[in-house]
Coordinates of C-alpha atoms in Angstrom, one line a residue:
Chain H
X1 CA 60.2 -14.1 35.9
X2 CA 62.0 -13.2 32.7
X3 CA 59.1 -11.6 30.9
X4 CA 60.1 -8.1 30.0
X5 CA 58.6 -5.4 27.9
X6 CA 60.8 -4.7 25.0
X7 CA 61.3 -1.0 24.6
X8 CA 62.4 0.6 21.4
X9 CA 66.2 0.5 21.2
X10 CA 66.2 -2.6 23.4
X11 CA 66.4 -5.6 21.2
X12 CA 65.1 -8.2 23.6
X13 CA 67.7 -10.5 22.2
X14 CA 69.0 -13.9 23.0
X15 CA 72.5 -14.7 22.0
X16 CA 72.5 -15.1 18.2
X17 CA 75.5 -17.4 18.1
X18 CA 77.3 -19.8 20.4
X19 CA 80.3 -22.1 20.4
X20 CA 79.8 -25.8 20.1
X21 CA 82.1 -28.8 20.1
X22 CA 83.0 -30.3 16.7
X23 CA 85.7 -32.1 14.9
X24 CA 87.5 -30.4 12.1
X25 CA 89.1 -32.4 9.4
X26 CA 92.2 -30.9 7.6
X27 CA 95.4 -32.3 6.4
X28 CA 94.2 -35.9 6.8
X29 CA 93.4 -35.7 10.5
X30 CA 90.7 -34.5 12.9
X31 CA 91.1 -31.8 15.5
X32 CA 88.6 -31.3 18.3
X33 CA 87.6 -27.7 18.5
X34 CA 84.8 -25.2 19.3
X35 CA 83.0 -23.9 16.3
X36 CA 80.7 -20.8 16.2
X37 CA 77.2 -21.6 15.0
X38 CA 74.0 -19.6 14.4
X39 CA 71.6 -20.2 17.3
X40 CA 68.1 -21.3 16.3
X41 CA 65.2 -20.6 18.6
X42 CA 61.7 -21.8 18.3
X43 CA 59.7 -18.7 19.3
X44 CA 55.9 -18.6 19.7
X45 CA 54.5 -15.3 18.4
X46 CA 51.3 -14.6 20.4
X47 CA 48.7 -11.9 19.9
X48 CA 47.0 -10.7 23.1
X49 CA 48.2 -13.9 24.8
X50 CA 46.9 -16.3 22.1
X51 CA 49.5 -18.3 20.1
X52 CA 49.5 -17.3 16.5
X53 CA 52.6 -18.8 14.9
X54 CA 55.8 -20.6 15.7
X55 CA 58.9 -18.9 14.2
X56 CA 62.3 -20.5 13.9
X57 CA 64.6 -17.5 14.3
X58 CA 68.0 -16.2 15.5
X59 CA 66.7 -14.7 18.7
X60 CA 67.8 -11.2 18.0
X61 CA 65.7 -8.1 17.4
X62 CA 62.5 -9.8 18.6
X63 CA 60.5 -6.5 18.7
X64 CA 61.2 -5.7 15.1
X65 CA 60.5 -9.2 14.0
X66 CA 57.1 -9.4 15.8
X67 CA 55.9 -6.1 14.6
X68 CA 57.2 -6.7 11.1
X69 CA 55.6 -10.1 10.8
X70 CA 52.2 -8.7 11.7
X71 CA 52.7 -5.8 9.3
X72 CA 53.9 -8.0 6.4
X73 CA 51.2 -10.6 6.9
X74 CA 48.5 -7.9 6.7
X75 CA 47.4 -8.0 10.3
X76 CA 48.4 -4.6 11.4
X77 CA 49.1 -1.5 9.3
X78 CA 50.2 1.2 11.7
X79 CA 52.5 1.6 14.7
X80 CA 49.4 2.8 16.7
X81 CA 48.0 -0.8 16.4
X82 CA 50.7 -2.0 18.8
X83 CA 50.2 -1.4 22.6
X84 CA 53.2 -3.5 23.8
X85 CA 55.6 -6.2 22.9
X86 CA 56.9 -8.6 25.5
X87 CA 59.3 -11.5 25.2
X88 CA 59.7 -14.2 27.8
X89 CA 63.2 -15.6 27.3
X90 CA 62.4 -18.7 29.3
X91 CA 59.3 -19.9 27.5
X92 CA 60.3 -18.2 24.3
X93 CA 56.9 -16.5 24.0
X94 CA 56.9 -13.3 22.1
X95 CA 53.6 -11.5 22.8
X96 CA 52.1 -8.5 21.0
X97 CA 49.3 -6.6 22.7
X98 CA 46.9 -4.8 20.4
X99 CA 43.4 -3.3 20.5
X100 CA 42.6 -4.7 17.1
X101 CA 40.7 -7.7 18.4
X102 CA 38.1 -8.2 15.7
X103 CA 40.4 -7.8 12.8
X104 CA 42.9 -10.1 14.3
X105 CA 40.7 -12.9 15.8
X106 CA 39.7 -14.3 12.4
X107 CA 43.4 -14.8 11.6
X108 CA 44.2 -16.5 14.9
X109 CA 41.8 -19.5 14.6
X110 CA 44.8 -21.8 14.3
X111 CA 48.4 -21.7 15.1
X112 CA 50.2 -21.7 11.8
X113 CA 53.5 -23.5 11.6
X114 CA 55.9 -22.2 9.0
X115 CA 59.2 -23.9 8.2
X116 CA 62.5 -22.2 8.7
X117 CA 65.2 -22.2 6.1
X118 CA 63.3 -19.2 5.1
X119 CA 63.5 -18.7 8.8
X120 CA 60.0 -19.6 10.0
X121 CA 59.2 -23.0 11.1
X122 CA 58.4 -26.2 12.7
X123 CA 61.1 -26.7 15.3
X124 CA 61.7 -28.6 18.4
X125 CA 59.7 -31.3 20.0
X126 CA 56.3 -30.8 18.5
X127 CA 56.9 -33.2 15.6
X128 CA 56.9 -36.9 16.3
X129 CA 60.4 -38.2 15.6
X130 CA 62.0 -41.6 15.8
X131 CA 65.5 -42.4 16.6
X132 CA 67.6 -43.2 13.6
X133 CA 68.8 -46.8 14.0
X134 CA 70.8 -47.2 10.8
X135 CA 74.6 -47.2 11.0
X136 CA 76.9 -45.9 8.3
X137 CA 80.7 -45.9 8.3
X138 CA 81.8 -42.8 6.4
X139 CA 85.3 -42.0 5.2
X140 CA 86.1 -38.3 4.9
X141 CA 87.8 -38.6 1.5
X142 CA 84.6 -40.1 0.2
X143 CA 82.6 -37.2 1.6
X144 CA 84.9 -34.7 -0.1
X145 CA 84.5 -36.3 -3.5
X146 CA 80.8 -36.7 -2.9
X147 CA 80.4 -33.0 -2.3
X148 CA 82.6 -32.2 -5.3
X149 CA 80.4 -34.2 -7.6
X150 CA 77.2 -32.9 -6.0
X151 CA 78.2 -29.3 -6.4
X152 CA 79.3 -29.7 -10.0
X153 CA 75.9 -31.2 -10.8
X154 CA 74.3 -28.4 -8.9
X155 CA 76.3 -25.5 -10.5
X156 CA 75.0 -26.6 -13.9
X157 CA 71.5 -26.1 -12.7
X158 CA 72.2 -22.9 -10.8
X159 CA 73.1 -21.2 -14.1
X160 CA 69.6 -21.4 -15.3
X161 CA 67.6 -20.7 -12.1
X162 CA 68.2 -19.9 -8.5
X163 CA 67.5 -23.3 -7.0
X164 CA 68.5 -25.6 -4.1
X165 CA 69.6 -29.2 -4.7
X166 CA 69.6 -32.4 -2.7
X167 CA 71.0 -35.8 -3.6
X168 CA 71.3 -39.3 -2.2
X169 CA 74.6 -41.2 -1.9
X170 CA 75.7 -44.6 -0.8
X171 CA 78.3 -44.6 1.9
X172 CA 81.0 -45.5 -0.7
X173 CA 80.2 -42.4 -2.7
X174 CA 77.8 -43.6 -5.5
X175 CA 75.0 -41.1 -6.3
X176 CA 71.5 -42.6 -6.5
X177 CA 69.5 -39.4 -7.2
X178 CA 69.7 -35.7 -7.6
X179 CA 66.9 -33.1 -7.4
X180 CA 66.6 -29.4 -7.9
X181 CA 63.8 -27.3 -6.4
X182 CA 62.9 -23.7 -5.6
X183 CA 63.4 -24.5 -1.9
X184 CA 65.6 -26.7 0.2
X185 CA 62.6 -28.5 1.8
X186 CA 61.1 -29.7 -1.5
X187 CA 64.5 -30.9 -2.7
X188 CA 64.9 -33.1 0.4
X189 CA 61.3 -34.3 0.1
X190 CA 62.0 -35.4 -3.5
X191 CA 65.1 -37.4 -2.5
X192 CA 63.2 -39.2 0.2
X193 CA 60.1 -39.8 -2.0
X194 CA 62.2 -41.1 -4.8
X195 CA 63.9 -43.6 -2.5
X196 CA 60.6 -44.8 -1.0
X197 CA 59.1 -45.2 -4.5
X198 CA 62.1 -47.1 -5.8
X199 CA 62.6 -49.4 -2.8
X200 CA 65.9 -47.8 -1.8
X201 CA 66.7 -48.6 1.8
X202 CA 67.5 -45.2 3.4
X203 CA 69.0 -46.6 6.6
X204 CA 72.6 -46.7 5.3
X205 CA 72.6 -43.8 2.9
X206 CA 73.8 -40.2 3.0
X207 CA 71.8 -37.1 2.0
X208 CA 73.7 -34.1 0.5
X209 CA 72.1 -30.6 0.6
X210 CA 73.2 -27.3 -0.9
X211 CA 71.3 -25.5 1.9
X212 CA 71.9 -24.7 5.5
X213 CA 70.7 -27.4 7.8
X214 CA 68.1 -26.0 10.2
X215 CA 65.9 -28.0 12.5
X216 CA 63.1 -28.8 10.1
X217 CA 65.5 -30.4 7.6
X218 CA 67.0 -32.7 10.2
X219 CA 63.5 -33.6 11.4
X220 CA 62.7 -34.7 7.9
X221 CA 65.7 -37.0 7.8
X222 CA 65.0 -38.5 11.2
X223 CA 61.4 -39.3 10.1
X224 CA 62.8 -41.0 7.1
X225 CA 65.5 -42.9 9.0
X226 CA 68.4 -41.3 7.1
X227 CA 71.5 -41.8 9.2
X228 CA 73.8 -39.0 7.8
X229 CA 73.8 -35.6 6.1
X230 CA 76.5 -33.6 4.5
X231 CA 76.3 -29.9 3.6
X232 CA 78.7 -27.2 2.5
X233 CA 77.0 -24.9 5.1
X234 CA 77.0 -24.9 8.9
X235 CA 74.1 -26.3 10.8
X236 CA 72.1 -24.2 13.3
X237 CA 72.4 -24.9 17.0
X238 CA 69.0 -26.6 17.1
X239 CA 69.7 -28.9 14.1
X240 CA 73.0 -30.0 15.7
X241 CA 71.2 -30.7 18.9
X242 CA 68.5 -32.8 17.2
X243 CA 71.2 -34.7 15.2
X244 CA 73.0 -35.6 18.4
X245 CA 69.7 -36.6 20.2
X246 CA 68.5 -38.8 17.4
X247 CA 71.9 -40.2 16.2
X248 CA 72.2 -38.6 12.8
X249 CA 75.8 -38.2 11.5
X250 CA 76.2 -34.5 10.6
X251 CA 79.1 -33.2 8.5
X252 CA 79.1 -29.5 7.5
X253 CA 81.4 -26.9 6.1
X254 CA 82.6 -29.4 3.4
X255 CA 85.3 -27.8 1.3
X256 CA 87.8 -29.2 -1.2
X257 CA 90.0 -30.8 1.4
X258 CA 88.4 -30.1 4.7
X259 CA 85.1 -30.5 6.6
X260 CA 83.6 -30.4 10.1
X261 CA 81.9 -33.3 11.9
X262 CA 79.2 -32.0 14.2
X263 CA 77.9 -35.4 15.2
X264 CA 78.9 -39.0 14.7
X265 CA 82.7 -38.6 14.9
X266 CA 82.9 -42.3 16.0
X267 CA 81.6 -43.5 12.7
X268 CA 83.7 -41.1 10.5
X269 CA 87.2 -42.1 9.5
X270 CA 89.9 -39.7 8.3
Chain U
X1 CA 40.0 -33.3 -17.7
X2 CA 43.6 -33.1 -16.9
X3 CA 43.8 -35.3 -13.8
X4 CA 46.2 -38.1 -14.5
X5 CA 47.6 -40.8 -12.4
X6 CA 51.3 -40.3 -12.1
X7 CA 53.1 -43.5 -12.8
X8 CA 56.6 -44.2 -11.7
X9 CA 59.0 -42.8 -14.2
X10 CA 56.4 -40.3 -15.3
X11 CA 57.1 -37.0 -13.5
X12 CA 53.7 -35.4 -13.8
X13 CA 55.7 -32.2 -14.4
X14 CA 54.7 -28.7 -15.3
X15 CA 57.3 -26.7 -17.1
X16 CA 59.9 -25.8 -14.4
X17 CA 61.0 -22.7 -16.2
X18 CA 59.7 -20.1 -18.7
X19 CA 60.7 -17.0 -20.5
X20 CA 59.4 -13.6 -19.5
X21 CA 59.8 -10.1 -20.8
X22 CA 62.4 -7.9 -18.9
X23 CA 64.7 -5.0 -19.4
X24 CA 68.4 -5.7 -19.0
X25 CA 70.7 -2.8 -18.1
X26 CA 74.3 -2.9 -19.3
X27 CA 76.8 -0.4 -20.6
X28 CA 74.5 2.4 -19.5
X29 CA 71.4 1.5 -21.4
X30 CA 68.4 -0.8 -21.3
X31 CA 67.7 -3.7 -23.8
X32 CA 64.3 -5.3 -23.8
X33 CA 64.7 -9.1 -23.8
X34 CA 63.2 -12.4 -22.7
X35 CA 64.7 -13.8 -19.5
X36 CA 64.5 -17.4 -18.2
X37 CA 62.9 -17.7 -14.8
X38 CA 62.1 -20.5 -12.4
X39 CA 58.4 -21.2 -12.5
X40 CA 56.6 -21.2 -9.1
X41 CA 53.4 -23.1 -8.7
X42 CA 51.1 -23.0 -5.7
X43 CA 50.2 -26.7 -5.4
X44 CA 47.7 -28.1 -3.0
X45 CA 48.7 -31.5 -1.6
X46 CA 45.6 -33.5 -0.7
X47 CA 45.3 -36.8 1.1
X48 CA 42.3 -38.9 0.0
X49 CA 40.8 -35.8 -1.5
X50 CA 41.1 -33.6 1.6
X51 CA 43.5 -30.6 1.4
X52 CA 46.5 -31.0 3.6
X53 CA 49.0 -28.3 2.7
X54 CA 49.8 -25.8 0.1
X55 CA 53.3 -26.1 -1.3
X56 CA 55.1 -23.5 -3.4
X57 CA 57.2 -25.5 -5.8
X58 CA 58.8 -25.8 -9.2
X59 CA 56.1 -28.1 -10.7
X60 CA 58.5 -31.0 -11.5
X61 CA 58.6 -34.5 -10.0
X62 CA 55.3 -34.1 -8.3
X63 CA 55.0 -37.8 -7.4
X64 CA 58.4 -37.8 -5.6
X65 CA 57.6 -34.5 -3.8
X66 CA 54.2 -35.7 -2.6
X67 CA 55.4 -39.1 -1.3
X68 CA 58.6 -37.6 0.1
X69 CA 56.7 -34.9 2.0
X70 CA 54.4 -37.4 3.6
X71 CA 57.4 -39.6 4.6
X72 CA 59.5 -36.7 5.9
X73 CA 56.6 -35.3 7.9
X74 CA 56.1 -38.6 9.6
X75 CA 52.7 -39.4 8.0
X76 CA 53.7 -42.5 6.0
X77 CA 56.6 -44.8 6.5
X78 CA 56.4 -47.4 3.6
X79 CA 55.7 -47.4 -0.1
X80 CA 52.8 -49.8 0.6
X81 CA 51.1 -46.9 2.4
X82 CA 50.5 -45.2 -1.0
X83 CA 47.7 -46.4 -3.3
X84 CA 47.9 -43.8 -6.0
X85 CA 49.2 -40.3 -6.7
X86 CA 47.3 -38.0 -9.1
X87 CA 48.0 -34.5 -10.2
X88 CA 45.5 -32.2 -11.8
X89 CA 47.5 -29.7 -13.8
X90 CA 44.5 -27.3 -14.1
X91 CA 43.6 -27.0 -10.4
X92 CA 47.1 -27.8 -9.3
X93 CA 45.8 -30.4 -6.8
X94 CA 48.2 -33.2 -6.0
X95 CA 46.3 -36.0 -4.4
X96 CA 47.7 -39.0 -2.5
X97 CA 45.4 -42.0 -2.0
X98 CA 46.2 -44.1 1.0
X99 CA 44.5 -46.6 3.3
X100 CA 45.9 -45.1 6.4
X101 CA 42.9 -43.1 7.3
X102 CA 43.1 -43.2 11.1
X103 CA 46.7 -42.3 11.4
X104 CA 46.4 -39.6 8.9
X105 CA 43.2 -37.9 9.9
X106 CA 44.4 -36.4 13.1
X107 CA 47.1 -34.6 11.0
X108 CA 44.7 -33.3 8.5
X109 CA 42.5 -31.2 10.7
X110 CA 43.7 -28.0 9.2
X111 CA 45.4 -27.0 6.0
X112 CA 48.9 -26.0 6.9
X113 CA 50.4 -23.2 5.0
X114 CA 54.2 -23.2 4.8
X115 CA 56.2 -20.4 3.2
X116 CA 58.4 -21.0 0.2
X117 CA 62.0 -19.7 0.1
X118 CA 62.5 -23.0 1.6
X119 CA 60.1 -24.0 -1.0
X120 CA 56.8 -24.4 0.8
X121 CA 54.5 -21.7 1.1
X122 CA 51.7 -19.2 1.0
X123 CA 51.4 -18.2 -2.5
X124 CA 48.8 -16.8 -4.9
X125 CA 45.5 -15.1 -4.0
X126 CA 44.7 -16.4 -0.6
X127 CA 46.5 -13.6 1.2
X128 CA 44.7 -10.2 1.3
X129 CA 46.9 -7.8 -0.6
X130 CA 46.7 -4.1 -1.4
X131 CA 47.9 -2.3 -4.4
X132 CA 51.1 -0.4 -3.7
X133 CA 50.4 3.3 -4.3
X134 CA 53.8 4.8 -3.6
X135 CA 55.9 6.0 -6.4
X136 CA 59.7 5.9 -6.4
X137 CA 61.9 7.1 -9.2
X138 CA 65.0 4.9 -9.2
X139 CA 68.3 5.5 -11.0
X140 CA 70.2 2.3 -12.0
X141 CA 73.6 3.7 -10.9
X142 CA 72.1 4.2 -7.4
X143 CA 70.8 0.6 -7.4
X144 CA 74.3 -0.7 -8.3
X145 CA 76.0 1.2 -5.5
X146 CA 73.2 0.3 -3.1
X147 CA 73.7 -3.4 -3.8
X148 CA 77.5 -3.0 -3.5
X149 CA 77.2 -1.5 0.0
X150 CA 74.5 -4.0 1.0
X151 CA 76.6 -7.0 0.0
X152 CA 79.7 -5.7 1.7
X153 CA 77.7 -5.3 4.9
X154 CA 76.3 -8.8 4.4
X155 CA 79.6 -10.5 3.6
X156 CA 81.0 -9.5 7.0
X157 CA 78.1 -11.2 8.7
X158 CA 78.3 -14.3 6.4
X159 CA 81.7 -15.0 7.7
X160 CA 80.4 -15.9 11.1
X161 CA 77.1 -17.6 10.3
X162 CA 75.1 -18.7 7.3
X163 CA 72.5 -15.9 7.3
X164 CA 70.3 -14.0 5.0
X165 CA 70.1 -10.2 5.1
X166 CA 67.7 -7.5 4.2
X167 CA 68.0 -3.7 4.3
X168 CA 66.0 -0.5 3.7
X169 CA 67.2 2.3 1.4
X170 CA 66.0 5.6 0.3
X171 CA 65.6 6.1 -3.4
X172 CA 68.7 8.2 -3.5
X173 CA 70.8 5.4 -1.9
X174 CA 70.9 6.1 1.8
X175 CA 70.7 2.9 4.0
X176 CA 68.2 3.2 6.8
X177 CA 68.5 -0.3 8.4
X178 CA 70.2 -3.6 8.0
X179 CA 69.2 -7.0 9.5
X180 CA 70.6 -10.5 9.5
X181 CA 68.5 -13.6 10.2
X182 CA 68.6 -17.4 9.7
X183 CA 66.0 -17.0 7.0
X184 CA 64.9 -14.5 4.3
X185 CA 61.4 -14.0 5.7
X186 CA 62.5 -13.0 9.2
X187 CA 65.1 -10.5 7.7
X188 CA 62.4 -8.8 5.6
X189 CA 60.0 -8.8 8.6
X190 CA 62.6 -7.0 10.7
X191 CA 63.2 -4.3 8.1
X192 CA 59.4 -3.7 7.9
X193 CA 59.0 -3.8 11.7
X194 CA 61.9 -1.4 12.3
X195 CA 60.4 1.1 9.8
X196 CA 56.9 0.9 11.4
X197 CA 58.4 1.3 14.9
X198 CA 60.5 4.3 13.9
X199 CA 58.0 6.2 11.9
X200 CA 59.7 5.6 8.6
X201 CA 57.3 6.0 5.7
X202 CA 57.8 2.9 3.5
X203 CA 55.9 4.2 0.5
X204 CA 58.9 5.7 -1.2
X205 CA 61.6 3.3 0.0
X206 CA 63.5 0.3 -1.5
X207 CA 64.1 -3.1 0.2
X208 CA 67.2 -5.0 -0.7
X209 CA 67.4 -8.8 -0.1
X210 CA 70.2 -11.3 -0.4
X211 CA 67.6 -14.0 -1.1
X212 CA 65.7 -15.1 -4.1
X213 CA 62.4 -13.3 -4.3
X214 CA 59.5 -15.8 -4.3
X215 CA 55.8 -15.0 -4.0
X216 CA 55.6 -14.8 -0.2
X217 CA 58.4 -12.2 -0.1
X218 CA 56.6 -9.9 -2.6
X219 CA 53.3 -10.4 -0.7
X220 CA 55.0 -9.1 2.5
X221 CA 56.2 -6.0 0.6
X222 CA 52.8 -5.4 -0.9
X223 CA 51.1 -5.6 2.6
X224 CA 53.6 -3.1 3.9
X225 CA 53.2 -0.8 0.9
X226 CA 56.9 -1.0 -0.2
X227 CA 57.1 0.1 -3.8
X228 CA 60.4 -1.5 -4.9
X229 CA 62.7 -4.4 -4.3
X230 CA 66.2 -5.1 -5.4
X231 CA 68.0 -8.5 -5.3
X232 CA 71.1 -10.1 -6.6
X233 CA 69.0 -13.2 -7.5
X234 CA 66.2 -13.8 -10.0
X235 CA 62.6 -13.7 -9.0
X236 CA 60.3 -16.6 -9.6
X237 CA 57.5 -16.4 -12.2
X238 CA 54.8 -16.0 -9.5
X239 CA 56.6 -13.2 -7.7
X240 CA 57.2 -11.3 -10.9
X241 CA 53.5 -11.7 -11.7
X242 CA 52.5 -10.4 -8.3
X243 CA 54.9 -7.4 -8.6
X244 CA 53.3 -6.5 -12.0
X245 CA 49.8 -6.9 -10.7
X246 CA 50.4 -4.8 -7.6
X247 CA 52.8 -2.2 -9.0
X248 CA 56.0 -3.1 -7.2
X249 CA 59.2 -2.2 -9.0
X250 CA 61.3 -5.3 -9.2
X251 CA 65.0 -5.3 -10.1
X252 CA 66.9 -8.5 -10.0
X253 CA 70.2 -10.0 -11.1
X254 CA 72.0 -6.9 -9.8
X255 CA 75.8 -7.2 -10.6
X256 CA 78.7 -4.7 -10.4
X257 CA 77.6 -2.9 -13.6
X258 CA 74.4 -4.6 -14.7
X259 CA 70.9 -5.5 -13.5
X260 CA 67.5 -6.7 -14.9
X261 CA 64.3 -4.8 -14.4
X262 CA 61.4 -7.2 -14.1
X263 CA 58.7 -4.6 -13.4
X264 CA 58.5 -0.8 -13.3
X265 CA 60.8 0.1 -16.3
X266 CA 58.9 3.4 -16.5
X267 CA 60.2 4.6 -13.2
X268 CA 63.7 3.3 -13.6
X269 CA 66.2 5.6 -15.3
X270 CA 69.5 4.4 -16.8

């Protein structure tokens, strides 16, 4: 029984980071090594035992997050509204006990699922996903030049507004589309929608993203049968796990002359 | 009647940016000027006329976004699944006509509301909000040093993982809390939850965020009666509008010696 009441000053935390096996490319060759990644947990926030929302989060300071979420969403307004906060680290259920049944019940009629990226989200096994069957052989020098071109394109747009970008590339480095959006999810959706509308087969293409790759991004790619993603940022633990499980090549931390392969080392050549 | 079928090649776009009045601080004084901001629209994606999800987005390439969202969420899998896409630029209803009634209906039982930041979200008037009544006199030199301290704190954490941060400051520049998270929303929630749990009155405090301020962030602050936010990034059009309507001081584009006041110029001193 791992349910414990979280007392003030006790964070009720899970490890916020962990080390994971990856292959780092530098000086023209790969080195196998352990890389530190942000953990991503799919935590169910419950009110008086009823599921309210699933939040993708880092696993730390669960008491503050639970109380702050209910305050910021207009459900509670005072510390006196909270009787207790418990966190079950096995089931990842974060429960808030409160007396405010009437005010709360109307807001609990459905579990709301909010995407992460912004940190709240669909995550884990509750979304139907396929296994990606496409195969793409990827050469690291092509990845590096892809990212260079992608970020130049993006920088131009960043000057005018704070946006995220996503693009679609062929495995030999030709860019097929580029979209800006106010959020990472929309940018990815546009890339996928554009491909579907234009008869572009996604099963041998590569998606590039300016954003961190969290679980809900990789689930989108899996649903659209995209076999590979490159990003300048690191993935979260959960998105790496989903990439491995569903066969998506995942390359992160792409710099001018280096990158890290988190999945698919067998199809990536130095 | 502004509903139009969006044909391929036609983007069905609303203006993705606009100019808005703001006060730029530089060389110790304010200049009133027009600043270019990303537009944020709260678009309802419907399937065969039934609301499916509300998406906070930039208003461009609506056809790609609609089709891509349904593909990436596993609802459609082929271009043939789409009969037509229409976008009503008055009501902001983006409708996808499809024959796949049975497969889709089970997924349409509720409108899902996803937050932006990542670009999908609660936005606009459907969240109960209060007017912020607190008053905070803010001196720009204090804002600049606040942001400097905040970003130094944050940089340290960015080295280990790709995170967003949020912090709480007194109006005279004392930092009361600091939180990292995998998303902007969680970081803000933790700041607010920590304050509630520790008896910190939010009505004269300032929240700092590393992230872009979109509508759902400002709505969180309004619900928690926070009177001011500072950020290195620009707000979206909708978050600026909500800040004005509910009396939240909004300072963005905070640099080493300059910043831009988007709302509350009367309470900000050079």
